[in-house]
Amino acid sequence: MHEMSLAMSTVDLVVETATRQGFSKVTGVWLEVGRLSCVEADTIAFCFEAAARATPAEGARLHIEHKGAEAWCYECHLTVTLERRGQPCPQCGGFQLRVAQGDSLRVTNIEVA
Ligand SMILES: [Zn+2]
């Protein structure tokens, strides 16, 4: 499952970060999920809980924030925001777009104890 491997690398990352800073427990994780990432919030939350089991991140609260994708429009020469995959440029209606971000997961903050 796609989400399972994402959840496992997220757990690895937050545990490593917390440990390096001398904390033994992760109590909260803020995860930014791009709207174009095809990741289901419910699925990632479930997988995160499973992946965190028996690690310092066990029982950590997962906060999911959805983020619109940023894309560069070759027609407008502007950075525009997309809310879903396959959407045309909101300015000119064109499809000459290069997605710059919003298609991935990113840990934005962690809470440690
Ligand atoms: Zn455009």
Tab-separated table of C-alpha atoms and ligand atoms in Angstrom:
chain	number	residue	atom	x	y	z
A	1	MET	CA	0.000	0.000	0.000
A	2	HIS	CA	1.250	3.454	-1.008
A	3	GLU	CA	0.052	5.110	2.209
A	4	MET	CA	1.742	2.494	4.401
A	5	SER	CA	5.203	3.231	3.050
A	6	LEU	CA	4.557	6.976	3.349
A	7	ALA	CA	3.382	6.513	6.930
A	8	MET	CA	6.449	4.440	7.782
A	9	SER	CA	8.870	7.007	6.383
A	10	THR	CA	6.962	9.743	8.237
A	11	VAL	CA	7.308	7.830	11.514
A	12	ASP	CA	11.020	7.243	10.835
A	13	LEU	CA	11.527	10.938	10.194
A	14	VAL	CA	9.742	12.229	13.291
A	15	VAL	CA	11.296	9.630	15.593
A	16	GLU	CA	14.748	10.434	14.241
A	17	THR	CA	14.151	14.173	14.663
A	18	ALA	CA	12.872	13.797	18.222
A	19	THR	CA	15.689	11.432	19.221
A	20	ARG	CA	18.351	13.709	17.780
A	21	GLN	CA	16.959	16.580	19.844
A	22	GLY	CA	17.073	14.437	22.973
A	23	PHE	CA	13.360	13.747	23.332
A	24	SER	CA	12.077	10.265	23.953
A	25	LYS	CA	8.461	10.652	22.906
A	26	VAL	CA	6.590	12.164	19.982
A	27	THR	CA	3.105	13.318	20.990
A	28	GLY	CA	1.921	15.130	17.891
A	29	VAL	CA	2.730	15.313	14.196
A	30	TRP	CA	1.539	17.914	11.689
A	31	LEU	CA	1.451	16.570	8.205
A	32	GLU	CA	0.852	18.680	5.156
A	33	VAL	CA	-0.853	16.668	2.445
A	34	GLY	CA	-0.849	18.047	-1.062
A	35	ARG	CA	-4.215	17.956	-2.792
A	36	LEU	CA	-2.595	16.286	-5.766
A	37	SER	CA	-0.912	13.577	-3.769
A	38	CYS	CA	-3.784	11.068	-4.074
A	39	VAL	CA	-3.388	10.350	-0.372
A	40	GLU	CA	-6.545	9.692	1.609
A	41	ALA	CA	-6.450	11.442	4.981
A	42	ASP	CA	-8.262	8.564	6.727
A	43	THR	CA	-5.951	5.982	5.235
A	44	ILE	CA	-2.785	7.839	6.123
A	45	ALA	CA	-4.039	8.384	9.698
A	46	PHE	CA	-4.755	4.675	10.056
A	47	CYS	CA	-1.393	3.699	8.589
A	48	PHE	CA	0.433	6.229	10.740
A	49	GLU	CA	-1.057	4.731	13.872
A	50	ALA	CA	-0.008	1.244	12.778
A	51	ALA	CA	3.486	2.349	11.750
A	52	ALA	CA	4.023	4.236	15.025
A	53	ARG	CA	3.219	1.214	17.173
A	54	ALA	CA	6.159	0.214	19.421
A	55	THR	CA	8.103	3.365	18.461
A	56	PRO	CA	8.494	6.649	20.410
A	57	ALA	CA	5.729	8.015	18.191
A	58	GLU	CA	3.162	5.516	19.430
A	59	GLY	CA	-0.103	7.258	20.261
A	60	ALA	CA	1.004	10.546	18.695
A	61	ARG	CA	-1.807	12.728	17.400
A	62	LEU	CA	-1.709	13.214	13.669
A	63	HIS	CA	-2.885	16.601	12.400
A	64	ILE	CA	-3.486	16.647	8.690
A	65	GLU	CA	-3.495	19.897	6.763
A	66	HIS	CA	-4.491	19.900	3.132
A	67	LYS	CA	-2.620	22.182	0.865
A	68	GLY	CA	-3.513	23.329	-2.634
A	69	ALA	CA	-0.911	22.614	-5.253
A	70	GLU	CA	1.190	25.341	-6.752
A	71	ALA	CA	1.823	25.237	-10.453
A	72	TRP	CA	3.616	27.419	-12.949
A	73	CYS	CA	1.522	28.462	-15.951
A	74	TYR	CA	3.551	28.827	-19.129
A	75	GLU	CA	0.789	30.955	-20.687
A	76	CYS	CA	0.340	33.472	-17.857
A	77	HIS	CA	3.899	33.305	-16.547
A	78	LEU	CA	2.370	33.113	-13.109
A	79	THR	CA	2.316	30.746	-10.172
A	80	VAL	CA	-1.275	29.563	-9.727
A	81	THR	CA	-2.952	27.338	-7.146
A	82	LEU	CA	-4.664	24.117	-8.152
A	83	GLU	CA	-7.197	22.345	-5.985
A	84	ARG	CA	-7.280	19.084	-7.885
A	85	ARG	CA	-5.418	17.066	-10.452
A	86	GLY	CA	-6.211	17.801	-14.088
A	87	GLN	CA	-7.572	21.246	-13.351
A	88	PRO	CA	-6.770	23.932	-15.951
A	89	CYS	CA	-5.072	27.206	-15.049
A	90	PRO	CA	-7.579	29.277	-13.033
A	91	GLN	CA	-6.340	32.432	-14.807
A	92	CYS	CA	-6.375	31.490	-18.492
A	93	GLY	CA	-7.992	28.039	-18.597
A	94	GLY	CA	-4.907	26.561	-20.220
A	95	PHE	CA	-3.219	23.267	-19.485
A	96	GLN	CA	0.383	24.368	-19.963
A	97	LEU	CA	1.140	23.829	-16.306
A	98	ARG	CA	4.068	22.527	-14.379
A	99	VAL	CA	3.170	21.493	-10.842
A	100	ALA	CA	5.771	22.891	-8.476
A	101	GLN	CA	4.489	21.483	-5.213
A	102	GLY	CA	1.408	20.021	-3.632
A	103	ASP	CA	1.851	16.486	-4.845
A	104	SER	CA	3.556	15.178	-1.755
A	105	LEU	CA	3.522	14.819	2.008
A	106	ARG	CA	5.552	17.008	4.278
A	107	VAL	CA	5.989	17.029	8.032
A	108	THR	CA	5.608	20.668	9.067
A	109	ASN	CA	5.821	20.367	12.833
A	110	ILE	CA	6.188	17.844	15.615
A	111	GLU	CA	5.330	17.961	19.285
A	112	VAL	CA	7.707	16.121	21.607
A	113	ALA	CA	7.953	15.287	25.261
B	1	ZN	ZN	-2.590	30.447	-17.177
